[in-house]
Every structure is written in C-alpha cells, then in structure tokens.
Coordinates of C-alpha atoms in Angstrom, one line a residue:
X226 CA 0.0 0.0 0.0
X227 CA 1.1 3.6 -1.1
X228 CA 1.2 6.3 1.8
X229 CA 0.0 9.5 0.2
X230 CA 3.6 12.1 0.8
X231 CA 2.7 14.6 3.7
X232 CA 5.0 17.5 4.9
X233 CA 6.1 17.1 8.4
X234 CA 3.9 18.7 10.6
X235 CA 5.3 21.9 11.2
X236 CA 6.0 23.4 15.3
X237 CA 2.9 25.9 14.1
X238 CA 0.7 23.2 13.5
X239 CA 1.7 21.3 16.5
X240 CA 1.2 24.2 18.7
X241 CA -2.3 24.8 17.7
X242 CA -3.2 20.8 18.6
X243 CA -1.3 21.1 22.1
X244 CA -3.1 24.8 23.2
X245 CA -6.6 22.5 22.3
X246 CA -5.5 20.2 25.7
X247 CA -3.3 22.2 27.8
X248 CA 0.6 22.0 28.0
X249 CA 0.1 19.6 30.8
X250 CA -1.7 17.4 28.7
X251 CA 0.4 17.0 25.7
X252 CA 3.7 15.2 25.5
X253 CA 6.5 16.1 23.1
X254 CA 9.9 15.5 24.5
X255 CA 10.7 12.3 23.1
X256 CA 12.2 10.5 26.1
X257 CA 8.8 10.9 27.8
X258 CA 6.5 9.7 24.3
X259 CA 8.2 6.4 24.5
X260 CA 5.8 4.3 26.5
X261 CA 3.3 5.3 23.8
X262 CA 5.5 4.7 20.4
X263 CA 6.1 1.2 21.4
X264 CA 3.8 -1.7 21.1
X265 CA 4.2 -4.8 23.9
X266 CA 6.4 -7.3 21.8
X267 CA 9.1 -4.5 20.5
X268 CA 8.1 -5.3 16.6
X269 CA 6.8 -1.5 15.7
X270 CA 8.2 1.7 17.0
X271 CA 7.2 4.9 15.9
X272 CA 7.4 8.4 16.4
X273 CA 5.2 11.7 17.2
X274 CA 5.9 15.3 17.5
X275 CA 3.0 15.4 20.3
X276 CA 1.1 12.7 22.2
X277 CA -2.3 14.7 23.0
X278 CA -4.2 13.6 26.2
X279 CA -7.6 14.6 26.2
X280 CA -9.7 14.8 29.0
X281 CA -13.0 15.3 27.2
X282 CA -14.7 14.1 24.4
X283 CA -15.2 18.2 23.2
X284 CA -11.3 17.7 23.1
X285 CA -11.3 15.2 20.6
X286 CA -13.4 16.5 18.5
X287 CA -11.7 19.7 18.6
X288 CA -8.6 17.7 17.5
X289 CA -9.8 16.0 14.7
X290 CA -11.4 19.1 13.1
X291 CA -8.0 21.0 13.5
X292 CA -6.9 17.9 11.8
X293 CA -9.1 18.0 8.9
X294 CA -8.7 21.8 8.5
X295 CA -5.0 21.2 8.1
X296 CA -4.8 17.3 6.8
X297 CA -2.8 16.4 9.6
X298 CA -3.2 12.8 10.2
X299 CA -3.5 11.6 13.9
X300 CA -3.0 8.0 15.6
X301 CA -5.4 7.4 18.3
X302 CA -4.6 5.0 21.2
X303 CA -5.6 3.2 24.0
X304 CA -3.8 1.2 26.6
X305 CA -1.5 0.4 23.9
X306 CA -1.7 -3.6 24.5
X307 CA -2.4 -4.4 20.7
X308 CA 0.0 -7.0 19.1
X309 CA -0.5 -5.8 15.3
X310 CA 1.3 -2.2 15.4
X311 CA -2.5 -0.6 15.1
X312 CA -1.9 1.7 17.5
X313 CA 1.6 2.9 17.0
X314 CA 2.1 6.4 14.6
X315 CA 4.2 4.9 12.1
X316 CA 5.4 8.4 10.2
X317 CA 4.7 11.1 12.3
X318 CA 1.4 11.6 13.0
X319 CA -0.2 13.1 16.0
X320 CA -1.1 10.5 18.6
X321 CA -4.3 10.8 20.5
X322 CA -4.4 9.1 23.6
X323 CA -7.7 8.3 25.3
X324 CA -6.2 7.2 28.7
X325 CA -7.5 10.5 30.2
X326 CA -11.4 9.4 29.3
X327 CA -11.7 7.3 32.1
X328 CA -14.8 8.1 33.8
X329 CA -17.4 5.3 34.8
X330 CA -20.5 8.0 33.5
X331 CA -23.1 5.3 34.8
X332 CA -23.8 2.3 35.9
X333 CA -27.7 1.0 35.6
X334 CA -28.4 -2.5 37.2
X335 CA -31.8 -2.8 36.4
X336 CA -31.1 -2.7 32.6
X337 CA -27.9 -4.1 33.0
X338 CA -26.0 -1.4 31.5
X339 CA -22.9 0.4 32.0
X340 CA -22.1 3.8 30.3
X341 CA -18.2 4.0 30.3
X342 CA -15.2 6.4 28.8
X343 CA -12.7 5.1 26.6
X344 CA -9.8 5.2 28.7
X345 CA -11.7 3.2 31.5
X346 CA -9.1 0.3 32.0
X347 CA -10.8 -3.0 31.5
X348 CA -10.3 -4.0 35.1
X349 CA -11.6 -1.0 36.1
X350 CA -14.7 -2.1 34.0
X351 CA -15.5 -5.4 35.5
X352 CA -14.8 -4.1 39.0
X353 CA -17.4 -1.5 39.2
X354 CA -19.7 -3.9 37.3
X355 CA -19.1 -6.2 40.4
X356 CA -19.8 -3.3 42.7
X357 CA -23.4 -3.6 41.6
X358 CA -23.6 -7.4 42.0
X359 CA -23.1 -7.9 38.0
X360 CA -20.9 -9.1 35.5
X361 CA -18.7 -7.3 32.8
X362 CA -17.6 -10.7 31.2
X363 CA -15.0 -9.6 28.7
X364 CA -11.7 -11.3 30.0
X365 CA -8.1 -10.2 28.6
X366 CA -4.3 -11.2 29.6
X367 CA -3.7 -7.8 29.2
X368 CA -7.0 -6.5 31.4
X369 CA -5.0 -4.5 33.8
X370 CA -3.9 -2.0 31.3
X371 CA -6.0 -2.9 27.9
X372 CA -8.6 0.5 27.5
X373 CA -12.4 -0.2 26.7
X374 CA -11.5 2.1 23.8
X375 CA -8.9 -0.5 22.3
X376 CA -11.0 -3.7 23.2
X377 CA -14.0 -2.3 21.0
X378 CA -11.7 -0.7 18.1
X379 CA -9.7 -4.1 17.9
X380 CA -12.8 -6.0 18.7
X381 CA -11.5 -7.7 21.2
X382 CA -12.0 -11.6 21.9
X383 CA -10.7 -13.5 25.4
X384 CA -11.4 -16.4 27.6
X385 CA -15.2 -16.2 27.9
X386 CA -16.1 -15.3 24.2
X387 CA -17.7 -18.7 24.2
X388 CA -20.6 -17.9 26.4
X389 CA -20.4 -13.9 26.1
X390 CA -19.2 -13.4 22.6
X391 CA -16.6 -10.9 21.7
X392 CA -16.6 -7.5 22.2
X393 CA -19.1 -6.1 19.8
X394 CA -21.8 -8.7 21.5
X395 CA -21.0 -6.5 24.5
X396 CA -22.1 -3.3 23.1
X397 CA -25.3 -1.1 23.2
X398 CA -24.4 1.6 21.9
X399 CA -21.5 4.3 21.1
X400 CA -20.1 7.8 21.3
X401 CA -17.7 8.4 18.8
X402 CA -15.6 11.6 17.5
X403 CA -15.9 11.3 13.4
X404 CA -12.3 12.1 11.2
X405 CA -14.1 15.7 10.6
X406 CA -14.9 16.4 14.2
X407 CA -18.7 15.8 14.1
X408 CA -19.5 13.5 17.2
X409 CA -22.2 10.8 16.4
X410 CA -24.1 10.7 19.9
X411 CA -25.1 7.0 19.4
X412 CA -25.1 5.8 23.5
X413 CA -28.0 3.6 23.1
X414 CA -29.3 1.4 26.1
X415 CA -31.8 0.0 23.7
X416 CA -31.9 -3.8 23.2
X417 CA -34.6 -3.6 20.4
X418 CA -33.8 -0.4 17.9
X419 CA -34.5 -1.0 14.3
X420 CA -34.3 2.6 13.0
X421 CA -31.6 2.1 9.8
X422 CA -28.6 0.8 9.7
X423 CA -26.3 -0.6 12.9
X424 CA -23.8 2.2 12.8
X425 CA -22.0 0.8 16.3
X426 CA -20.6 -2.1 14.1
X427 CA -18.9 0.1 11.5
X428 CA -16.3 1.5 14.7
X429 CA -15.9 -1.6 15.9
X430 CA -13.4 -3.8 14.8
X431 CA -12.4 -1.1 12.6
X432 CA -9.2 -0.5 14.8
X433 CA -9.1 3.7 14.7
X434 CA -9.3 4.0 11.0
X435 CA -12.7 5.5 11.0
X436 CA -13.5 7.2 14.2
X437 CA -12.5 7.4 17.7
X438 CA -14.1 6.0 20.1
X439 CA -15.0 8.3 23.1
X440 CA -17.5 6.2 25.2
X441 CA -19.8 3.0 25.3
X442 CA -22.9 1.9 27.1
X443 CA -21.9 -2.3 27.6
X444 CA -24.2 -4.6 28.7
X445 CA -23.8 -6.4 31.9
X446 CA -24.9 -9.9 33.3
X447 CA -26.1 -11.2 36.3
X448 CA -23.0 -12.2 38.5
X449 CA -22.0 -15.8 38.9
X450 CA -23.1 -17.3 41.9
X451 CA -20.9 -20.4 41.6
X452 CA -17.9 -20.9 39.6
X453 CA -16.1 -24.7 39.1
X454 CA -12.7 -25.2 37.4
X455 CA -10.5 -28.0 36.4
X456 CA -7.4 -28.7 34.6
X457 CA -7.6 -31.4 32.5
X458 CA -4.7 -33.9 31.0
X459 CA -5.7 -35.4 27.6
X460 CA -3.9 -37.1 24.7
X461 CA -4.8 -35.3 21.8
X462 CA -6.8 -31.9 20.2
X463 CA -9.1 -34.7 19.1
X464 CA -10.4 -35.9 22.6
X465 CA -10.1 -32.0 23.4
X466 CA -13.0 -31.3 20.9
X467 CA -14.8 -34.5 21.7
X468 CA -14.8 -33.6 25.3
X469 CA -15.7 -29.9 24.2
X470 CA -19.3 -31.6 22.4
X471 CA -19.8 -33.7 25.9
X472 CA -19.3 -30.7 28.4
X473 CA -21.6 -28.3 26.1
X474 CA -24.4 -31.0 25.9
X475 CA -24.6 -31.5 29.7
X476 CA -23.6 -28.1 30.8
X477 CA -25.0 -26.2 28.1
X478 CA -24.8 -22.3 28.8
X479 CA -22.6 -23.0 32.1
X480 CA -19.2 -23.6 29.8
X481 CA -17.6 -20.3 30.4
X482 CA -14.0 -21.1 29.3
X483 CA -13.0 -24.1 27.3
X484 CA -8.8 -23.2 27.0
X485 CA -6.7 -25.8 25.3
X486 CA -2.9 -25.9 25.6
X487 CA 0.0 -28.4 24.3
X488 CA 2.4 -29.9 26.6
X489 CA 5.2 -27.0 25.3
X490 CA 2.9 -24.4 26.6
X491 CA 3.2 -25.8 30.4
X492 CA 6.7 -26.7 30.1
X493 CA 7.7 -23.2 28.8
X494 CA 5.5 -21.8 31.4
X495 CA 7.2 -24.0 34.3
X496 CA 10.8 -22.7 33.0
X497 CA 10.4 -19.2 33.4
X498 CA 7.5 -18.3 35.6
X499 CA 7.4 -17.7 39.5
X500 CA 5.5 -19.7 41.8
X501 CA 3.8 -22.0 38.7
X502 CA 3.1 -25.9 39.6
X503 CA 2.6 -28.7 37.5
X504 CA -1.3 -28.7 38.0
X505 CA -1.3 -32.5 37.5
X506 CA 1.6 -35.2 38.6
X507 CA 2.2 -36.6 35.3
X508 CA 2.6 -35.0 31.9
X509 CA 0.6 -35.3 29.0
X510 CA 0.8 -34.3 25.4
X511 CA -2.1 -32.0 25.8
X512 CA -4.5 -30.1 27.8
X513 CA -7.7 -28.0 28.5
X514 CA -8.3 -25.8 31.2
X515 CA -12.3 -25.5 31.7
X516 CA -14.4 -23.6 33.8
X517 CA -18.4 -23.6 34.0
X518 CA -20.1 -20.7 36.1
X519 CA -24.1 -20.3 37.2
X520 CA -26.0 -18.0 39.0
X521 CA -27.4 -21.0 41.1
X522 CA -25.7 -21.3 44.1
X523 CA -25.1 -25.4 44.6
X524 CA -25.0 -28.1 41.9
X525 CA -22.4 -27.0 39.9
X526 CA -19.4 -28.7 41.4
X527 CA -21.2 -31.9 40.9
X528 CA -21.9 -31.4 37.8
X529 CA -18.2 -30.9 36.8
X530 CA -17.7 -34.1 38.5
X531 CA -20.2 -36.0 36.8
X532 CA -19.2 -35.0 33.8
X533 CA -15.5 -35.5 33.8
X534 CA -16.4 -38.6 35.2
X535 CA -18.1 -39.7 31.8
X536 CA -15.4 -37.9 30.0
X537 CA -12.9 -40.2 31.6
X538 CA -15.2 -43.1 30.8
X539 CA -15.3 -42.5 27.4
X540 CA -11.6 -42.4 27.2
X541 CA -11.4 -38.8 26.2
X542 CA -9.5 -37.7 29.8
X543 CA -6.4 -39.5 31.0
X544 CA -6.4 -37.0 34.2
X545 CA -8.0 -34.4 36.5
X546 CA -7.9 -31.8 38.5
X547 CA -10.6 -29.4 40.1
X548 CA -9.8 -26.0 42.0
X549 CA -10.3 -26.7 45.5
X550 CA -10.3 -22.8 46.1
X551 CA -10.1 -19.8 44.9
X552 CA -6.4 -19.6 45.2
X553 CA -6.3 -22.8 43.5
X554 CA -8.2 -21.6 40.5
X555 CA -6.0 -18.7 40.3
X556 CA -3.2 -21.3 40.3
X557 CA -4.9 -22.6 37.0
X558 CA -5.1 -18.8 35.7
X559 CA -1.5 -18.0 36.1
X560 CA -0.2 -20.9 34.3
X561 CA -2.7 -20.5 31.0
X562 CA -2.0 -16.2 31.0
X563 CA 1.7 -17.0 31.4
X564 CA 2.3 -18.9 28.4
X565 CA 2.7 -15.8 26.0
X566 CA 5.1 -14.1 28.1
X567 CA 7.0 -17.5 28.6
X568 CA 7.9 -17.6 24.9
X569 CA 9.6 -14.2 25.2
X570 CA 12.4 -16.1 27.2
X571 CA 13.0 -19.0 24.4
X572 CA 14.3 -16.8 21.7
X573 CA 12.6 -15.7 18.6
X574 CA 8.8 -16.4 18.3
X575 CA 6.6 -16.1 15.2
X576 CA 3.3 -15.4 16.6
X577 CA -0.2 -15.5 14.9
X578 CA -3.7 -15.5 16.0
X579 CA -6.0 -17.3 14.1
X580 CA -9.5 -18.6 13.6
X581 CA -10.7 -22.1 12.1
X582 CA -14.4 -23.4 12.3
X583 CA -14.2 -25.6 15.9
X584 CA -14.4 -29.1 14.4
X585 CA -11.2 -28.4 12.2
X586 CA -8.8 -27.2 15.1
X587 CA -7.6 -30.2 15.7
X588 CA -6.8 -31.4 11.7
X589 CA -5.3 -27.7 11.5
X590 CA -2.7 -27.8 14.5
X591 CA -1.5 -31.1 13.2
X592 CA -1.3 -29.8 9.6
X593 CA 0.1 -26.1 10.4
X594 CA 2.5 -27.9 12.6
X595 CA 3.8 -30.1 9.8
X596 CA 4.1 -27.3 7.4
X597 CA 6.2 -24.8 9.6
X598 CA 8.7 -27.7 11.1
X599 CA 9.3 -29.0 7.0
X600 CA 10.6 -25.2 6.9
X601 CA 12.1 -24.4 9.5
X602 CA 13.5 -28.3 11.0
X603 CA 13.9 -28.2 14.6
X604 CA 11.4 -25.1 15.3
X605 CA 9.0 -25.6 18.0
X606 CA 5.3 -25.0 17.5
X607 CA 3.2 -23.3 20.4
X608 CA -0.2 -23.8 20.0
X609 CA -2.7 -22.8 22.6
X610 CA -6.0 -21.1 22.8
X611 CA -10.1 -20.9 22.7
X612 CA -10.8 -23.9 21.3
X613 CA -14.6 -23.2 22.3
X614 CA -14.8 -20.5 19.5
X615 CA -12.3 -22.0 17.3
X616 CA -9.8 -19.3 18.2
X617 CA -5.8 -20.5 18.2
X618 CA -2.3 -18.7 18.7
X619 CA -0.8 -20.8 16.7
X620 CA 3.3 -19.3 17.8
X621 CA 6.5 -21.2 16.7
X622 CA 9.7 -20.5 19.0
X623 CA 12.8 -20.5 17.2
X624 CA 15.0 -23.8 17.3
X625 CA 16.6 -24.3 20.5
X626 CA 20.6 -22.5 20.0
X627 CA 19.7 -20.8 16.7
X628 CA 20.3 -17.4 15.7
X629 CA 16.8 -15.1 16.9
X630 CA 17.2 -12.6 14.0
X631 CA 17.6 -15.3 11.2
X632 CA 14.9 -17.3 12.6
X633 CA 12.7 -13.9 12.7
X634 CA 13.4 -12.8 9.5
X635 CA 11.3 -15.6 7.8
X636 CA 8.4 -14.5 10.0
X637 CA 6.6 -14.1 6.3
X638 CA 7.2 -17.5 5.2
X639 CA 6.2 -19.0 8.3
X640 CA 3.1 -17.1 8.5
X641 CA 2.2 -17.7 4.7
X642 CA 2.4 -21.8 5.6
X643 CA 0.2 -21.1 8.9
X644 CA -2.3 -18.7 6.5
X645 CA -2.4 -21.4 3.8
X646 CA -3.7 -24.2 6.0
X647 CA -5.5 -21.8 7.9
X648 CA -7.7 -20.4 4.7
X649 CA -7.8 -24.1 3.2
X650 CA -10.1 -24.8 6.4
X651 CA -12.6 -21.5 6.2
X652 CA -10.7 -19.5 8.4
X653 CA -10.0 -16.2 9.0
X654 CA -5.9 -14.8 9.5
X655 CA -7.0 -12.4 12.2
X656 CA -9.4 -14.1 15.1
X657 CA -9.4 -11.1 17.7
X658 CA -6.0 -9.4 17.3
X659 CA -6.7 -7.1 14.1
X660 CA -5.2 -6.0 10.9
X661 CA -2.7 -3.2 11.8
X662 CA 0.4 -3.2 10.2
X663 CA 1.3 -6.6 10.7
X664 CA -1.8 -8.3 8.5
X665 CA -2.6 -5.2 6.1
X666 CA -1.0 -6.7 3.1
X667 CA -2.2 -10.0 3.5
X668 CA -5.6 -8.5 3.8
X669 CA -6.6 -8.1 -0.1
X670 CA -4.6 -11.6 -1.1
X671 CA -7.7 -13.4 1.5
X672 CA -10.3 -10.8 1.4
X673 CA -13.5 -11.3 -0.7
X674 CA -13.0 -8.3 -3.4
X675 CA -16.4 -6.7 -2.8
X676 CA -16.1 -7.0 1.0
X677 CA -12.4 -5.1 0.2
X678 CA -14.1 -2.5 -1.9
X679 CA -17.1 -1.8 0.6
X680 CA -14.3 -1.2 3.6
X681 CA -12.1 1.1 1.0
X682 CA -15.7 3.1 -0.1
X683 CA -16.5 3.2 3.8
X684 CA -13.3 4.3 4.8
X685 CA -13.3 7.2 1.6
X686 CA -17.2 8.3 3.0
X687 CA -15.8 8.7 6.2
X688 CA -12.2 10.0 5.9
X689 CA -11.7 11.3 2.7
X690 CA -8.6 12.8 3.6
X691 CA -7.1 9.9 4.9
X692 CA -5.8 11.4 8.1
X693 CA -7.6 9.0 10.6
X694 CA -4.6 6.3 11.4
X695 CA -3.2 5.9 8.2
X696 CA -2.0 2.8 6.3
X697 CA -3.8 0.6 8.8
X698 CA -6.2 -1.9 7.9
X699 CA -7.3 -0.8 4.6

C-alpha cells in the first residue's frame, strides 16, 4: 500500500493541537513519548511530535477538526496492548491518547448497562460492574492496562467469548468523534432499535481507521453465583473437541471457558514463571483448562464431577484436577495467562492469532504444525487457545541455539504456511487481534473483493482525507 507524501507537521501546526488540551496534557519530548511509540512485543516503534491527552470528548473533537482543516493525520490510542502495530504512529502523525477518558458515567443495574469512557481500563470495567452485584464478562491477559477504547476498536475476543461473545456482543451503543470532528451521539441502552442501519458495528473492529471512540454503554450480566474449574490432562486436540461436544451437551450455557494448551505451553511456562506448579503429577501431550459458572448457588461442582467422570469413561480424559479454592483456580489462571510471556524467554517467536471453524482445530494444528517444522526443522510450535470459538495462537519458538534474528526474518514465510492451511479450512488470519500493520498486506490476497471494496468506499465516505490512522487496515 502507497502512503500519500505529507510535509512534516510543522511546530505551528503542533502548537495549535497542544493549546486544544493544555501543555500539561500533551507530550512532546521524546524520552517521555516512548511508552506510547512502542507496542508490547518490540516489533513497531514509531514516532510523534506530540502525544495529545484529552480529557474530554469536546477535546477530541476539537482535534480532529484541527486535523481536517489542516490534513494532519492523527493516531489514536488506548492502553497500547495491541500486538499488530495498530496503535503505534508509524510516520509522524499526532497520537491521540484516550487514557484521560476514564470516567465510569453510569452504571444502571436494572437494565444491565454500563455507560463508560474510553480510557476506562478493562479492570476498572469489570470491578465497578461487580460493585453492583453484576458481571462485565470480557476477560483479557492484558486487562490491567488494555482501554475499553482498544478492546472495541480491535474488537477484542478472550477467555469467555464462548458464552459472552466478543466484544461487539457486549455493546449497546457508542459515542464516537468522526475524522471531521462531528460526534455521532449514538449511547443507546436499547436492546430492540431497528431505525436504519447498525452504525456501532462500523467502529468496531475497525481499529481507529474511521473514528474514535470516546465512550460506550456495555451490557452487563447477572453475577455468577458459583464458579467450578478444572485442569484437564488429555492425549490429543481430538479428545479436546470431543470432550468440548460432551461438556456443552450437559452443561449447556454453564461452559464459560474451554482453553486448550500443548504440553510445550506448560513446560515453557514452568521454566520461566514464578511460583507456577505442575497442576497434574504426570505430563501429557495435551491439555484444557475449563471452567463452568451459574448464577445458582449449589450443583455446579457436581456437575463438573459427573461429567468429567463420563469424559474419563469414554476415554477422552487420561487426568484431572478441580480447583479446591479460589487460590487454587487462580493457580490454574497463572499458568494459561503465562504462556505468552513464557515464549519471550525461548528466543525468537513467530506469533499469529487465528480462527478455524471448531471441528477443524484439531486437523489444522497437526497440519500447520507439519508445514512450519518442513521449513524451518527443529522449530517448535506453540499452540494454545479458545478452542470453544475455534480461536488459536498458533506461535512457533525458534530452534533451540539458533540465531533469533535469522529465525525472525522468515516471519513471512512461516506465516504464509500457517495462513495457507489456515484459509484451506474457512478460516480467517485475524481471530481477535486485528489488521494493523502486521496483516494489512495480507488483507486483499484473502479478502473477498467486494467486502475489500465496501471497507475502502467506507473508509473514503468517512475520511476522505485519509488522516484517521493511516496505512492501517485498509
């Protein structure tokens, strides 16, 4: 993709965008931008000559109408989690960050709603949601510092997608600050609203590139009364998937998590994290970390029970565990949430995060598996995810003892193998991570033309100067 040439934006120009948020609120010496020009695994740096901080959605749209006036493009940002360089002003451009639009405007609990900021910090989210005896079920590694903002413009998955959906299931209705300035006042609590077209979905998913996101009315559940987890030792994805149809058929709506991991996962984990157990005493080549929640207070536990029982009947568990307290589930936590972070300390890793429909999971692991180990022999495949939505991080650490920057520099080559059995199967290159950088090129090689065309003509209708996150996406 060709980046249109734009002039540098003069200290005039920047002037004018820092006196629209204060002094105090606007960063330009570069030692201090560098938390923000940095995305989590080191792979896209950028640069600014101001990070803007608003504090109020009359900010933003003050911004982006300076913007248009003067076709300055700006990068807006959240918590700056995202793993596809979305978020990250790759030539310049103003950065907008929305960590400063972090009030909670409302919670309602008898229409299970919650009216929230951008910069609200997920955690932040489900806490208050708890303070009113309900549930904000979107669940993130990164929940401690991911935005509401990010999660809706990335259209973010998680653990409990399989019982909540992903983000956008989450979502009433939106503010958001248009690439001209205009501010579409779309906080709807409405369940049932069929006056035109959905506008919510356009923004989200749509990673910054055609408005910002300034707030969000999410919907809220009744809080779990009961919650039962296990860890799980199996032999293969296949019994994984077959357990997967037993627990759904006697737990139904209860199967909140459904996490499957290979053997690598826990023993990379067990290298390099603190405090992390075996959760079982013997190893196994595979396993699945489930959890099943209700809002009845009793019953649960035995139903895990009975129903591992029949899964270890059937032949389809070799061994089990259930968390004997809350500490204990947390145990369970740890271990799954470390295995990203664990790969960091085993060299290069080639990372991707990928869909397939559930019943070809297990065919694809075994086949994507092959394909990157004929390329690359002695490379170690990593894969672990939500097998309950047919969600994988399909990662491959380097060989052990060979050289990180060779091993990275056939990140493309690796990921066209992964893509190509991926796509064989009906499956989509980008399950909850987004486009960014990383995936933008791949985009129109897999993309149905007329889907590409109606992004390209909504993103022209829109932004017609181009100036809202350029050369991401589309």
């Amino acid at each position: 993709m060709t980046m249109p040439f734009r002039p540098p934006v003069s200290p005039e120009q920047v002037a004018r965008f820092v006196a629209i948020v204060g002094e105090s609120h606007a960063v330009t010496d570069p030692a201090e931008q560098a938390a923000y020009l940095e995305e989590p695994r080191g792979l896209y740096r950028g640069r600014t000559p101001a990070v803007l901080r608003p504090g109020t959605v009359d900010e933003v749209a003050a911004i982006m109408a300076l913007a248009t006036e003067l076709g300055v493009p700006v990068v807006p940002q959240g918590g700056n989690t995202g793993l596809v360089g979305g978020q990250i002003p790759q030539s310049g451009e103003i950065l907008v960050s929305t960590k400063r639009l972090d009030r909670i405007r409302e919670i309602d609990p008898a229409s299970s709603t919650m009216t929230v900021e951008a910069g609200v910090v997920l955690q932040a989210a489900q806490a208050a949601a708890a303070g009113v005896d309900r549930l904000f079920p979107l669940s993130l590694g990164a929940e401690g510092s991911c935005t509401i903002g990010g999660n809706l413009s990335s259209n973010a998955g998680g653990t409990a997608a399989l019982a909540y959906g992903v983000a956008r299931d989450l979502v009433l209705g939106l503010e958001v600050v248009l690439p001209d300035g205009r501010v579409w006042h779309g906080l709807n609590k409405l369940k049932k609203d069929n006056t035109g077209y959905d506008l919510r979905h356009l923004f989200m998913g749509a990673e910054g590139t055609l408005g910002v996101i300034t707030a969000a009315v999410l919907k809220l559940f009744p809080a779990p009364r009961s919650i039962e987890t296990a860890f799980l030792g199996l032999a293969s994805p296949e019994a994984a998937l077959a357990l997967l149809g037993l627990v759904q058929e006697r737990a139904g709506g209860s199967v909140t998590s459904f996490e499957l991991l290979a053997r690598i996962c826990l023993d990379m984990a067990l290298r390099h994290g603190t405090g992390l157990r075996d959760p079982l005493a013997g190893q196994h080549p595979w396993y699945v970390l489930i959890e099943l929640s209700s809002g009845a207070r009793e019953g649960l536990r035995d139903l895990l029970e009975e129903t591992l029982a029949l899964g270890i009947e059937q032949g389809l568990i070799v061994d089990a565990v259930m968390a004997e307290s809350l500490e204990h589930r947390n145990a369970f936590w740890r271990m799954r949430e470390f295995v990203s972070d664990a790969q960091r300390y085993e060299g290069g890793s080639i990372k991707q995060d990928v869909s397939v429909p559930v019943a070809a999971v297990p065919d694809f692991i075994h086949a994507a598996s092959a394909a990157v180990t004929a390329l690359i022999p002695g490379c170690r495949p990593v894969p672990f995810g939500h097998l309950g939505d047919g969600n994988i991080h399909f990662n491959v650490s380097q060989p052990v003892g060979a050289d990180k920057a060779a091993f990275l520099a056939r990140w493309d080559e690796i990921s066209n193998a992964v893509f190509a059995e991926v796509l064989s199967r009906g499956g989509s290159i980008s399950a909850e991570h987004g486009i960014g950088v990383m995936k933008r090129d791949y985009l129109p090689r897999i993309k149905d033309p007329v889907a590409m065309a109606l992004m390209r003509s909504i993103k022209a209708t829109l932004d017609p100067k181009g100036i809202l996150n350029p050369g991401k996406v589309v």
